[in-house]
Coordinates of C-alpha atoms in Angstrom, one line a residue:
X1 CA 52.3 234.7 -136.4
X2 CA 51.1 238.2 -135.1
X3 CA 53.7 240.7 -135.9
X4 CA 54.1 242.4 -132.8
X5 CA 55.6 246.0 -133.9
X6 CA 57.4 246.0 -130.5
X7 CA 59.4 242.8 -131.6
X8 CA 59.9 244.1 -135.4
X9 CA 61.5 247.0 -134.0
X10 CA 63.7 245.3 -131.2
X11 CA 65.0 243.1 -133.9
X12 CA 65.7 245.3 -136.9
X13 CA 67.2 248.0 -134.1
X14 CA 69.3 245.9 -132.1
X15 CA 70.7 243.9 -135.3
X16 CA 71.5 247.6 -136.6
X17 CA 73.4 248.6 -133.3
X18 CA 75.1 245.1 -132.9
X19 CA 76.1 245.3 -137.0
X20 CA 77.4 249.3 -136.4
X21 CA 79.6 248.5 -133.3
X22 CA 80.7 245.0 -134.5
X23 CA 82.1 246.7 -137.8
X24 CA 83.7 249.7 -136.4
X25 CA 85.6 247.6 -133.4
X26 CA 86.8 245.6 -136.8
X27 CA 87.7 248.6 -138.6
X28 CA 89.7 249.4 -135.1
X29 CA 91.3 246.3 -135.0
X30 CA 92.3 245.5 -139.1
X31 CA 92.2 248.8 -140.6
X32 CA 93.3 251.8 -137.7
X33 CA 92.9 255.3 -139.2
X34 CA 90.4 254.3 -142.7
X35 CA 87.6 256.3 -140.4
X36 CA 87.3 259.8 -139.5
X37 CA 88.7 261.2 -136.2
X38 CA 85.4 261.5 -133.8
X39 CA 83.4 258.8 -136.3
X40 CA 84.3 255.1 -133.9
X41 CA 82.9 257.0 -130.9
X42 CA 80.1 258.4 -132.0
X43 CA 79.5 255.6 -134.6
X44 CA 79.8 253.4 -131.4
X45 CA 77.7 255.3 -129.4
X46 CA 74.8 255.1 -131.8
X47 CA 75.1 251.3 -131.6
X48 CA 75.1 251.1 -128.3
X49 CA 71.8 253.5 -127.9
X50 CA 70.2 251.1 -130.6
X51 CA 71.0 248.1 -128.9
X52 CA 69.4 249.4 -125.6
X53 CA 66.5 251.1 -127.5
X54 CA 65.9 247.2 -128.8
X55 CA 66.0 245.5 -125.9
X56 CA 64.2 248.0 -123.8
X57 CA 61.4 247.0 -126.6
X58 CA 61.6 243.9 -126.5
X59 CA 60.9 244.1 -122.4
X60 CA 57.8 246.1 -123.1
X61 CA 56.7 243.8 -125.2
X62 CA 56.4 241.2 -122.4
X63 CA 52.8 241.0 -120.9
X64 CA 54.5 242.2 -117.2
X65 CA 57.7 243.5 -118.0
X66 CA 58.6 243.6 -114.3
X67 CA 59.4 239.9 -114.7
X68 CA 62.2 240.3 -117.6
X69 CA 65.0 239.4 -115.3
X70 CA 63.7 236.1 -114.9
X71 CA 65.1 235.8 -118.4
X72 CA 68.8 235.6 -116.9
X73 CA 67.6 232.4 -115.0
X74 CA 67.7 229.8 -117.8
X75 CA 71.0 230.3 -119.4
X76 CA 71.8 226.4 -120.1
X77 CA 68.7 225.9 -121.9
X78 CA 67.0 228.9 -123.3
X79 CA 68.9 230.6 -126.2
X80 CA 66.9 234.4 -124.9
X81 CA 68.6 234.0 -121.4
X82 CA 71.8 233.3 -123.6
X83 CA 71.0 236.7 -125.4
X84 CA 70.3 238.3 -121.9
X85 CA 73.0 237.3 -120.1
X86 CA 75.4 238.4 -123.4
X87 CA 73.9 242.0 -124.5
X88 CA 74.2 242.6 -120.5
X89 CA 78.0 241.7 -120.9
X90 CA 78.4 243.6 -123.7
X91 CA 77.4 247.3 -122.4
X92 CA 80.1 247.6 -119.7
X93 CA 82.7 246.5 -122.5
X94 CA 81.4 248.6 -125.4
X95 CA 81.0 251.6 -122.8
X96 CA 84.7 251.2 -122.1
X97 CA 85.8 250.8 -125.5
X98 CA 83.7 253.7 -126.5
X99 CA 85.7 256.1 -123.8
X100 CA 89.0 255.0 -124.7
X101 CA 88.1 255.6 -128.3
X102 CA 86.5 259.4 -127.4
X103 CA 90.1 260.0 -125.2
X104 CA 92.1 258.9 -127.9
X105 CA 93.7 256.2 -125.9
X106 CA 95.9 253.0 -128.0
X107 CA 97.7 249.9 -126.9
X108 CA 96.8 247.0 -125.8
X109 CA 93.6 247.5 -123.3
X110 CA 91.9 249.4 -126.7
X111 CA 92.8 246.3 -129.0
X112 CA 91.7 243.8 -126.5
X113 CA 88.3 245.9 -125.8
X114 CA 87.9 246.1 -129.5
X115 CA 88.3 242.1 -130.1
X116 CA 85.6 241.5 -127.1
X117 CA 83.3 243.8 -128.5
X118 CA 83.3 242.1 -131.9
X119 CA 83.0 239.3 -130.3
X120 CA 80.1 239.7 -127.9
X121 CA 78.4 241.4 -130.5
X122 CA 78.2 238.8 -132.8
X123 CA 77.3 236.5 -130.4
X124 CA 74.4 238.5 -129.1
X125 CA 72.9 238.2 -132.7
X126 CA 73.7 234.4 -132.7
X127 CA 71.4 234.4 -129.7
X128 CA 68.8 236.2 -130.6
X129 CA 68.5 234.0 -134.3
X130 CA 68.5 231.4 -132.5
X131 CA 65.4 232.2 -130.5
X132 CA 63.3 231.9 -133.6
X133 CA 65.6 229.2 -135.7
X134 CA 65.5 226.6 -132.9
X135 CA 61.5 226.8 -132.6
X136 CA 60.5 223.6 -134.3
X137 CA 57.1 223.5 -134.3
X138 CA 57.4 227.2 -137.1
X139 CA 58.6 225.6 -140.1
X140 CA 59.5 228.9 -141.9
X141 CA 61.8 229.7 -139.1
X142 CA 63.3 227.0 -138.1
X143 CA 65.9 226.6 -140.4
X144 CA 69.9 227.5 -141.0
X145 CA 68.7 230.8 -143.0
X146 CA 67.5 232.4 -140.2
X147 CA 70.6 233.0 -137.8
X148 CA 72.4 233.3 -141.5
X149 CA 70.0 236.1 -142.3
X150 CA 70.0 238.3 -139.0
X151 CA 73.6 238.0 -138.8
X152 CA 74.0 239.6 -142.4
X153 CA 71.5 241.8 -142.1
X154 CA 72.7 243.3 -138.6
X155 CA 75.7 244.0 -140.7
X156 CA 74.4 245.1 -143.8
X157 CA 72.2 248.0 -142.0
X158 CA 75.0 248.5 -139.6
X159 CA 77.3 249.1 -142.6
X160 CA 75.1 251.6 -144.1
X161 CA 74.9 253.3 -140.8
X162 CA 78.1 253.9 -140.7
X163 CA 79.0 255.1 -144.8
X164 CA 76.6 257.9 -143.2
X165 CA 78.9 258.6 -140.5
X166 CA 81.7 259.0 -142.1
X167 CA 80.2 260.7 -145.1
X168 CA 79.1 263.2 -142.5
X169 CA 82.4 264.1 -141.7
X170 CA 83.7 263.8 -145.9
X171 CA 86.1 260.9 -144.9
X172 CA 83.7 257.8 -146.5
X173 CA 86.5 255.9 -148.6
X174 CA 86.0 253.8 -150.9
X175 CA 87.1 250.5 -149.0
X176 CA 83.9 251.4 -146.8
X177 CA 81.5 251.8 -149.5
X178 CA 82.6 248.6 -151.1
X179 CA 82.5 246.8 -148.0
X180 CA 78.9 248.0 -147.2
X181 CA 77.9 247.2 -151.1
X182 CA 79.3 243.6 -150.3
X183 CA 77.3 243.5 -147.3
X184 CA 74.5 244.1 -148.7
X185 CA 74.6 241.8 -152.0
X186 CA 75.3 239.3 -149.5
X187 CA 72.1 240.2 -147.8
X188 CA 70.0 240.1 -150.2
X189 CA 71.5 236.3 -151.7
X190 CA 70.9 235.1 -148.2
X191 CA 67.2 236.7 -148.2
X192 CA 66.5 235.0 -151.2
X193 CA 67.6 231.8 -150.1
X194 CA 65.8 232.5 -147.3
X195 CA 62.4 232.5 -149.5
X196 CA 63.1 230.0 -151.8
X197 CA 63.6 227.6 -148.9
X198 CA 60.6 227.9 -146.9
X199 CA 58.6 228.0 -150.2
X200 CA 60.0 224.6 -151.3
X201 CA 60.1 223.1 -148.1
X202 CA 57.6 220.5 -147.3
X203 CA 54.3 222.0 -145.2
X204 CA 53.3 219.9 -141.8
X205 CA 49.9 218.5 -141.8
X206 CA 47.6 217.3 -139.2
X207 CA 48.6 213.5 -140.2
X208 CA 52.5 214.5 -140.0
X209 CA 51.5 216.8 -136.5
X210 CA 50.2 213.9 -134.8
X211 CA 52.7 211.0 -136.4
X212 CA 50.6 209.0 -138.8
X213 CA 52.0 210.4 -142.1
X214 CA 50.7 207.4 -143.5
X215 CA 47.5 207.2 -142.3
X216 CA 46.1 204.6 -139.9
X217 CA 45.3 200.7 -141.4
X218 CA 41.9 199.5 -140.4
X219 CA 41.2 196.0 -140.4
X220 CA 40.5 195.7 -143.7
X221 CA 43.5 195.0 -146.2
X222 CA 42.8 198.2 -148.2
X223 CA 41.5 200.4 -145.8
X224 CA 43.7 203.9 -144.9
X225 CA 42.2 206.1 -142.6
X226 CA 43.9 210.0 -143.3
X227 CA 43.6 212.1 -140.0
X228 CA 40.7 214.8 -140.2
X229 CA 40.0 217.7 -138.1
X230 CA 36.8 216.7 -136.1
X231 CA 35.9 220.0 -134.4
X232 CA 37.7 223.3 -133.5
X233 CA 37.0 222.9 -129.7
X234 CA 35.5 226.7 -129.6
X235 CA 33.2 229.0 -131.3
X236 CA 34.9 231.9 -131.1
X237 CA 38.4 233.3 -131.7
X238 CA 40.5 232.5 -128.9
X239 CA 44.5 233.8 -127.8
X240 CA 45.7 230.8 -129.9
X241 CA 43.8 232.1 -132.9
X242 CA 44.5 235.4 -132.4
X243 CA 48.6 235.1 -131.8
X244 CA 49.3 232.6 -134.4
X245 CA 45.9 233.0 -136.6
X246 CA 47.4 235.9 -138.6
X247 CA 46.7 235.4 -142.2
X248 CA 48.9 237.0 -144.8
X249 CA 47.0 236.8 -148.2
X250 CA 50.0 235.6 -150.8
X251 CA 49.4 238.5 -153.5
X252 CA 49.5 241.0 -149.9
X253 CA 53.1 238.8 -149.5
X254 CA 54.5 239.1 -152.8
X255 CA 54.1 242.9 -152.8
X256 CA 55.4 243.1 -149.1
X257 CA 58.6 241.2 -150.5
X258 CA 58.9 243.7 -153.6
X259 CA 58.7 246.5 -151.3
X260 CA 61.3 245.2 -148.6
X261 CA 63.8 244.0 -151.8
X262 CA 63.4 247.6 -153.3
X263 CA 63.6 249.6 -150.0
X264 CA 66.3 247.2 -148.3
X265 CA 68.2 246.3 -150.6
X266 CA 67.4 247.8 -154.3
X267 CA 67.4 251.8 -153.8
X268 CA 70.3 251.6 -150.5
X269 CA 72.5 249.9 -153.1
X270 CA 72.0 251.9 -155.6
X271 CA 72.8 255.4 -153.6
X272 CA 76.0 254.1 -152.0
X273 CA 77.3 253.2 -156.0
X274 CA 75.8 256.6 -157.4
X275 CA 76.4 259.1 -154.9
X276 CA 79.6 258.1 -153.9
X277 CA 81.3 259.7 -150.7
X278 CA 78.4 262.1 -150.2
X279 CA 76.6 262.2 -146.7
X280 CA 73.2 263.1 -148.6
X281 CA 73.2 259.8 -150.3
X282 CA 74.5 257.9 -147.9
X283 CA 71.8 259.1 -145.3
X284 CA 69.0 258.8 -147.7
X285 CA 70.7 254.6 -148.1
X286 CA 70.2 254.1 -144.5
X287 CA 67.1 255.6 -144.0
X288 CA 65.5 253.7 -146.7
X289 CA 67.6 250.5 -145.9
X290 CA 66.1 250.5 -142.2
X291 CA 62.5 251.4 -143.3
X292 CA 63.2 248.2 -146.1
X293 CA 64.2 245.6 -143.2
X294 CA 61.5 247.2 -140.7
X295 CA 59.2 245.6 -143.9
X296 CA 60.9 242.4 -144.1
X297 CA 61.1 241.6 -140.6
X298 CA 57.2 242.0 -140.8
X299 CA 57.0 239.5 -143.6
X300 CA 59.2 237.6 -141.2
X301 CA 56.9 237.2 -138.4
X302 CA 53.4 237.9 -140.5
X303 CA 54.7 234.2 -142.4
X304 CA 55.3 231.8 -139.9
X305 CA 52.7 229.3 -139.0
X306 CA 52.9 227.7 -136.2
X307 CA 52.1 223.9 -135.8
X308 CA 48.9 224.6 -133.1
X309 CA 47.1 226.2 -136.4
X310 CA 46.8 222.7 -137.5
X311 CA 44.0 222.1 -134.6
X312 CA 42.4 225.2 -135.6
X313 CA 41.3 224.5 -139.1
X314 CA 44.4 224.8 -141.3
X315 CA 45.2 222.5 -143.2
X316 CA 48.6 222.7 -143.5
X317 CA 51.5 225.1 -142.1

């Protein structure tokens, strides 16, 4: 697939504001008072502009973005209304939350705004996995990594988002750090997983595209015809070629994945166990965590192959 920059950055930015406001409603709920006075408000704030930043992204992205509220119109059936219809739920309840945590208020309405944050937060990202997982037809994507993976790493760069926060204001505790360390080892097993799955997975061919896996028997006893590509059907390059033509050369892959282990993962790690309750190292971990996922979420798009390839000359996807 193309990797449409508007998409990579709608992804990585909305899984970071869904991650960063579903772990500080959490912290609310389990563990009252482990953050710093002003941090949940502000932390919660920054979620919620990286949420919208996303999906005002994601709108651009469309060829007439004047026709994204026909995305409400398909709830039952279309996991991106699902995601629309949700992430609009979720402002008016995070906005709420977020005053009550700036005023200080407690009780009840706080805990039960915290829990429905948490909740719709998480299932925004379901949603929005779920628009790439359930698309047959891109074996690399669909498969049960993919929600697995955005959901972990919404909460992994969520997680170092907010070690920055509250190393800003010298309150980071160790509990924090942990749990963002956790987060991301868990992160980077899934994105493994991820890998080693679509590289031992079985490719579709033309034979399996069009059902004769086996070939087609001709009248003789021995004779197997195998399904061939006859002609292209154009000359030139065409949409189809030029949306889901992309061609990632494997060495160009295997670098990309070095970079988005070391950025994402590797170095962010390595400053939240180092520098401790710092805000220099803990800024410098998010930084480099988001610029790590901004590369893998390339590499997420840049290697899917889509099944329609398969009438364009590839042999396999």
């Amino acid at each position: 697939m193309k990797p449409a920059l508007s998409i990579i950055f709608f992804t990585v930015s909305s899984g970071a504001g869904l991650g960063l406001l579903a772990l500080i409603a959490l912290a609310d709920l389990v563990a009252p008072g482990t953050l710093p006075p002003h941090a949940p408000w502000r932390g919660a704030l920054l979620g919620l502009v990286l949420l919208a930043a996303g999906l005002v992204s994601s709108v651009l992205h469309l060829a007439n973005p004047a026709n994204a509220w026909r995305s409400f119109s398909r709830f039952r059936t279309s996991w991106l209304s699902r995601e629309a219809v949700f992430a609009t739920g979720l402002f008016p309840i995070a906005a709420l939350y977020i005053v009550l945590l700036a005023n200080g208020g407690a009780g009840a309405s706080r805990a039960l705004l915290a829990l429905a944050t948490v909740v719709m937060a998480w299932v925004v990202m379901v949603c929005t996995a779920m628009i790439y997982a359930s698309l047959k037809p891109i074996r690399q994507w669909h498969t049960r990594w993919t929600p697995v993976n955005y959901v972990l790493l919404g909460h992994w760069s969520g997680a170092l988002l907010l070690a920055a926060i509250a190393s800003a204001y010298g309150m980071a505790s160790r509990s924090l750090l942990i749990l963002a360390a956790g987060l991301g080892v868990a992160s980077l097993a899934a994105k493994l997983a991820y890998w080693y799955t679509i590289g031992k997975s079985a490719p579709t061919t033309l034979a399996h595209a069009i059902g004769v896996d086996q070939g087609v028997r001709g009248p003789g006893a021995l004779s197997v015809a195998q399904a061939r590509l006859l002609d292209v059907g154009h000359s030139r390059g065409t949409f189809l070629t030029d949306e889901f033509g992309f061609v990632l050369a494997r060495q160009h892959a295997t670098t990309l994945r070095a970079v988005a282990l070391v950025l994402g993962f590797g170095l962010p790690l390595l400053w939240l166990v180092a520098g401790g309750p710092r805000w220099q190292p803990a800024l410098a971990a998010a930084a480099c965590g988001i610029i790590g996922l901004l590369v893998e979420r390339w590499l997420f798009f840049a290697e899917a192959r889509h099944t329609v390839r398969l009438y364009h000359g590839d042999p396999r996807t």
